[in-house]
Amino acid sequence: MSKKYLMTPGPTPVPEDIRLEMAKPIIHHRTKEYQAIFKEATEGLKKIFKTSNNVYTFTSSGTGAMEASIVNVLSPGDKIIVVRGGKFGERFADLAQAYGIEVIPIDVEWGTAPEPEIIKAALKKNPSVKGVYTTLCETSTATVFDIKAIGEIVKGTGALFVVDAISGLGADDFENDKWGVDIAVCGSQKGLMIPPGLAFCSVSEKAWKYAETSKLPKFYFNFKKYKKAWLDTDTPFTSAITLVIGLKKAVEKINKQGIDNVIAEHNAQARAFRAACNAIGLKIFSKSPSSAVTGVNTPARINADDLVKLLKTEFNVTFAGGQEHLKGKIFRCAHMGGIDREHTIESIRALGQALTKLGYEFKAGAGVAAAEDILH
Ligand SMILES: *Cc1c(COP(=O)(O)O)cnc(C)c1O
């Protein structure tokens, strides 16, 4: 197998037509030509977020937008609730603490989604909290959270509802406005199928009210600068022009297919992958599996990192390993963005061959057959 299959939960493969678009000669960003591209990319993004709020574009990896969602709306002395169910929930808490914000953590077992009732109780106990920060897909555990249910709870309170949708957007269901999300955070290298380097925030009216009085220090990620520049279809600092050109093409592709169809397709691939794993005797790690990425427990005597290494070196398939205490115990395979059915089937085939090589026994061909049954 000479073709390479990048199955990591970011970066994801960039389709050829998007790569070719980005290979064109660079243009200047303070021009009508670029403004038209930037406008189209942003309007297209709003459809993917399902929002009528503006979506602001930053030049940074996704974490920059996470930071923006904190520094723009909070002030020294503020308290927030943060759901910590994996690496990325922990990152939100660490980020807030770096700015001196008091974090009320809701710790959930890795691989499970938080019970919305626990958030309700925490809000009741701490009525002065300024925000509830959580994650759509907790990529480290391949777990999707019930953002809709949490949104119902936060809606009637004074707290902002902030969601890290970096890996979930475009793969798991997400309704920014209907679910009452005040700030949704996204990045370019996951479901949006362009290279790393852009980050996004949707910002609601309620979030703008907080932004008016926010006193945390900020400069590069200051929402107000982006809002002002947006009036001229511009960014306050040099745009990552090439990536925005790629973004325009990517959102055009997604919206042409329809975001709901795109999500359904990734969901089908995720279900097929899980069925394949089950068919060869492997257990899915998460109790609330995401359509963006699947985490799988390796059989007892097989170290997940050995499996990931073998798949990469001998089969040209790149999975991700587990993080923190899951290192060596799980591997992760993404389904988002430019990952298509061929990627999914070929990586299942390679997974079977690699497991055989590592001495694991199962019914040959059962994985691919189970996946094809779903994808037919
Ligand atoms: C990838 C990811 C991030 C971090 O993004 P960077 O681009 O590495 O800064 C944050 N949250 C989630 C849920 C992610 O999947």
mmCIF file with all atom_site columns, N, CA and C in Angstrom, residues 330-352:
data_model
loop_
_atom_site.group_PDB
_atom_site.id
_atom_site.type_symbol
_atom_site.label_atom_id
_atom_site.label_alt_id
_atom_site.label_comp_id
_atom_site.label_asym_id
_atom_site.label_entity_id
_atom_site.label_seq_id
_atom_site.pdbx_PDB_ins_code
_atom_site.Cartn_x
_atom_site.Cartn_y
_atom_site.Cartn_z
_atom_site.occupancy
_atom_site.B_iso_or_equiv
_atom_site.pdbx_formal_charge
_atom_site.auth_seq_id
_atom_site.auth_comp_id
_atom_site.auth_asym_id
_atom_site.auth_atom_id
_atom_site.pdbx_PDB_model_num
ATOM 1  N N  . ILE A 1 330 ? -5.019  2.933  24.483 1.00 0.00 ? 330 ILE A N  1
ATOM 2  C CA . ILE A 1 330 ? -5.989  3.106  23.393 1.00 0.00 ? 330 ILE A CA 1
ATOM 3  C C  . ILE A 1 330 ? -5.281  3.679  22.157 1.00 0.00 ? 330 ILE A C  1
ATOM 4  N N  . PHE A 1 331 ? -5.917  3.462  21.012 1.00 0.00 ? 331 PHE A N  1
ATOM 5  C CA . PHE A 1 331 ? -5.512  4.209  19.819 1.00 0.00 ? 331 PHE A CA 1
ATOM 6  C C  . PHE A 1 331 ? -6.742  4.953  19.327 1.00 0.00 ? 331 PHE A C  1
ATOM 7  N N  . ARG A 1 332 ? -6.506  6.015  18.558 1.00 0.00 ? 332 ARG A N  1
ATOM 8  C CA . ARG A 1 332 ? -7.627  6.824  18.080 1.00 0.00 ? 332 ARG A CA 1
ATOM 9  C C  . ARG A 1 332 ? -7.581  6.973  16.564 1.00 0.00 ? 332 ARG A C  1
ATOM 10 N N  . CYS A 1 333 ? -8.738  6.857  15.949 1.00 0.00 ? 333 CYS A N  1
ATOM 11 C CA . CYS A 1 333 ? -8.859  6.984  14.493 1.00 0.00 ? 333 CYS A CA 1
ATOM 12 C C  . CYS A 1 333 ? -9.925  8.041  14.210 1.00 0.00 ? 333 CYS A C  1
ATOM 13 N N  . ALA A 1 334 ? -9.579  9.035  13.406 1.00 0.00 ? 334 ALA A N  1
ATOM 14 C CA . ALA A 1 334 ? -10.519 10.125 13.116 1.00 0.00 ? 334 ALA A CA 1
ATOM 15 C C  . ALA A 1 334 ? -11.429 9.787  11.935 1.00 0.00 ? 334 ALA A C  1
ATOM 16 N N  . HIS A 1 335 ? -12.549 10.500 11.868 1.00 0.00 ? 335 HIS A N  1
ATOM 17 C CA . HIS A 1 335 ? -13.519 10.307 10.775 1.00 0.00 ? 335 HIS A CA 1
ATOM 18 C C  . HIS A 1 335 ? -13.921 11.636 10.157 1.00 0.00 ? 335 HIS A C  1
ATOM 19 N N  . MET A 1 336 ? -13.286 12.707 10.597 1.00 0.00 ? 336 MET A N  1
ATOM 20 C CA . MET A 1 336 ? -13.764 14.043 10.233 1.00 0.00 ? 336 MET A CA 1
ATOM 21 C C  . MET A 1 336 ? -13.071 14.595 8.987  1.00 0.00 ? 336 MET A C  1
ATOM 22 N N  . GLY A 1 337 ? -13.556 15.733 8.517  1.00 0.00 ? 337 GLY A N  1
ATOM 23 C CA . GLY A 1 337 ? -12.891 16.472 7.449  1.00 0.00 ? 337 GLY A CA 1
ATOM 24 C C  . GLY A 1 337 ? -12.748 15.682 6.165  1.00 0.00 ? 337 GLY A C  1
ATOM 25 N N  . GLY A 1 338 ? -11.524 15.652 5.643  1.00 0.00 ? 338 GLY A N  1
ATOM 26 C CA . GLY A 1 338 ? -11.277 15.014 4.344  1.00 0.00 ? 338 GLY A CA 1
ATOM 27 C C  . GLY A 1 338 ? -11.180 13.495 4.400  1.00 0.00 ? 338 GLY A C  1
ATOM 28 N N  . ILE A 1 339 ? -11.464 12.917 5.556  1.00 0.00 ? 339 ILE A N  1
ATOM 29 C CA . ILE A 1 339 ? -11.414 11.453 5.662  1.00 0.00 ? 339 ILE A CA 1
ATOM 30 C C  . ILE A 1 339 ? -12.664 10.878 4.997  1.00 0.00 ? 339 ILE A C  1
ATOM 31 N N  . ASP A 1 340 ? -12.438 9.988  4.016  1.00 0.00 ? 340 ASP A N  1
ATOM 32 C CA . ASP A 1 340 ? -13.585 9.440  3.285  1.00 0.00 ? 340 ASP A CA 1
ATOM 33 C C  . ASP A 1 340 ? -13.695 7.929  3.499  1.00 0.00 ? 340 ASP A C  1
ATOM 34 N N  . ARG A 1 341 ? -14.630 7.331  2.789  1.00 0.00 ? 341 ARG A N  1
ATOM 35 C CA . ARG A 1 341 ? -14.898 5.898  2.977  1.00 0.00 ? 341 ARG A CA 1
ATOM 36 C C  . ARG A 1 341 ? -13.683 5.039  2.649  1.00 0.00 ? 341 ARG A C  1
ATOM 37 N N  . GLU A 1 342 ? -12.967 5.456  1.614  1.00 0.00 ? 342 GLU A N  1
ATOM 38 C CA . GLU A 1 342 ? -11.783 4.677  1.240  1.00 0.00 ? 342 GLU A CA 1
ATOM 39 C C  . GLU A 1 342 ? -10.769 4.690  2.398  1.00 0.00 ? 342 GLU A C  1
ATOM 40 N N  . HIS A 1 343 ? -10.557 5.879  2.967  1.00 0.00 ? 343 HIS A N  1
ATOM 41 C CA . HIS A 1 343 ? -9.658  5.981  4.130  1.00 0.00 ? 343 HIS A CA 1
ATOM 42 C C  . HIS A 1 343 ? -10.107 5.012  5.228  1.00 0.00 ? 343 HIS A C  1
ATOM 43 N N  . THR A 1 344 ? -11.407 5.039  5.483  1.00 0.00 ? 344 THR A N  1
ATOM 44 C CA . THR A 1 344 ? -11.936 4.248  6.597  1.00 0.00 ? 344 THR A CA 1
ATOM 45 C C  . THR A 1 344 ? -11.754 2.750  6.346  1.00 0.00 ? 344 THR A C  1
ATOM 46 N N  . ILE A 1 345 ? -12.136 2.312  5.167  1.00 0.00 ? 345 ILE A N  1
ATOM 47 C CA . ILE A 1 345 ? -12.020 0.873  4.851  1.00 0.00 ? 345 ILE A CA 1
ATOM 48 C C  . ILE A 1 345 ? -10.552 0.439  4.826  1.00 0.00 ? 345 ILE A C  1
ATOM 49 N N  . GLU A 1 346 ? -9.704  1.224  4.191  1.00 0.00 ? 346 GLU A N  1
ATOM 50 C CA . GLU A 1 346 ? -8.290  0.841  4.103  1.00 0.00 ? 346 GLU A CA 1
ATOM 51 C C  . GLU A 1 346 ? -7.638  0.825  5.480  1.00 0.00 ? 346 GLU A C  1
ATOM 52 N N  . SER A 1 347 ? -8.046  1.732  6.350  1.00 0.00 ? 347 SER A N  1
ATOM 53 C CA . SER A 1 347 ? -7.404  1.681  7.673  1.00 0.00 ? 347 SER A CA 1
ATOM 54 C C  . SER A 1 347 ? -7.921  0.506  8.495  1.00 0.00 ? 347 SER A C  1
ATOM 55 N N  . ILE A 1 348 ? -9.147  0.094  8.260  1.00 0.00 ? 348 ILE A N  1
ATOM 56 C CA . ILE A 1 348 ? -9.644  -1.101 8.953  1.00 0.00 ? 348 ILE A CA 1
ATOM 57 C C  . ILE A 1 348 ? -8.876  -2.343 8.449  1.00 0.00 ? 348 ILE A C  1
ATOM 58 N N  . ARG A 1 349 ? -8.658  -2.377 7.149  1.00 0.00 ? 349 ARG A N  1
ATOM 59 C CA . ARG A 1 349 ? -7.900  -3.497 6.566  1.00 0.00 ? 349 ARG A CA 1
ATOM 60 C C  . ARG A 1 349 ? -6.478  -3.543 7.166  1.00 0.00 ? 349 ARG A C  1
ATOM 61 N N  . ALA A 1 350 ? -5.842  -2.392 7.206  1.00 0.00 ? 350 ALA A N  1
ATOM 62 C CA . ALA A 1 350 ? -4.479  -2.319 7.734  1.00 0.00 ? 350 ALA A CA 1
ATOM 63 C C  . ALA A 1 350 ? -4.454  -2.662 9.228  1.00 0.00 ? 350 ALA A C  1
ATOM 64 N N  . LEU A 1 351 ? -5.473  -2.198 9.944  1.00 0.00 ? 351 LEU A N  1
ATOM 65 C CA . LEU A 1 351 ? -5.555  -2.495 11.383 1.00 0.00 ? 351 LEU A CA 1
ATOM 66 C C  . LEU A 1 351 ? -5.567  -4.010 11.609 1.00 0.00 ? 351 LEU A C  1
ATOM 67 N N  . GLY A 1 352 ? -6.362  -4.703 10.810 1.00 0.00 ? 352 GLY A N  1
ATOM 68 C CA . GLY A 1 352 ? -6.435  -6.170 10.928 1.00 0.00 ? 352 GLY A CA 1
ATOM 69 C C  . GLY A 1 352 ? -5.088  -6.814 10.654 1.00 0.00 ? 352 GLY A C  1
#
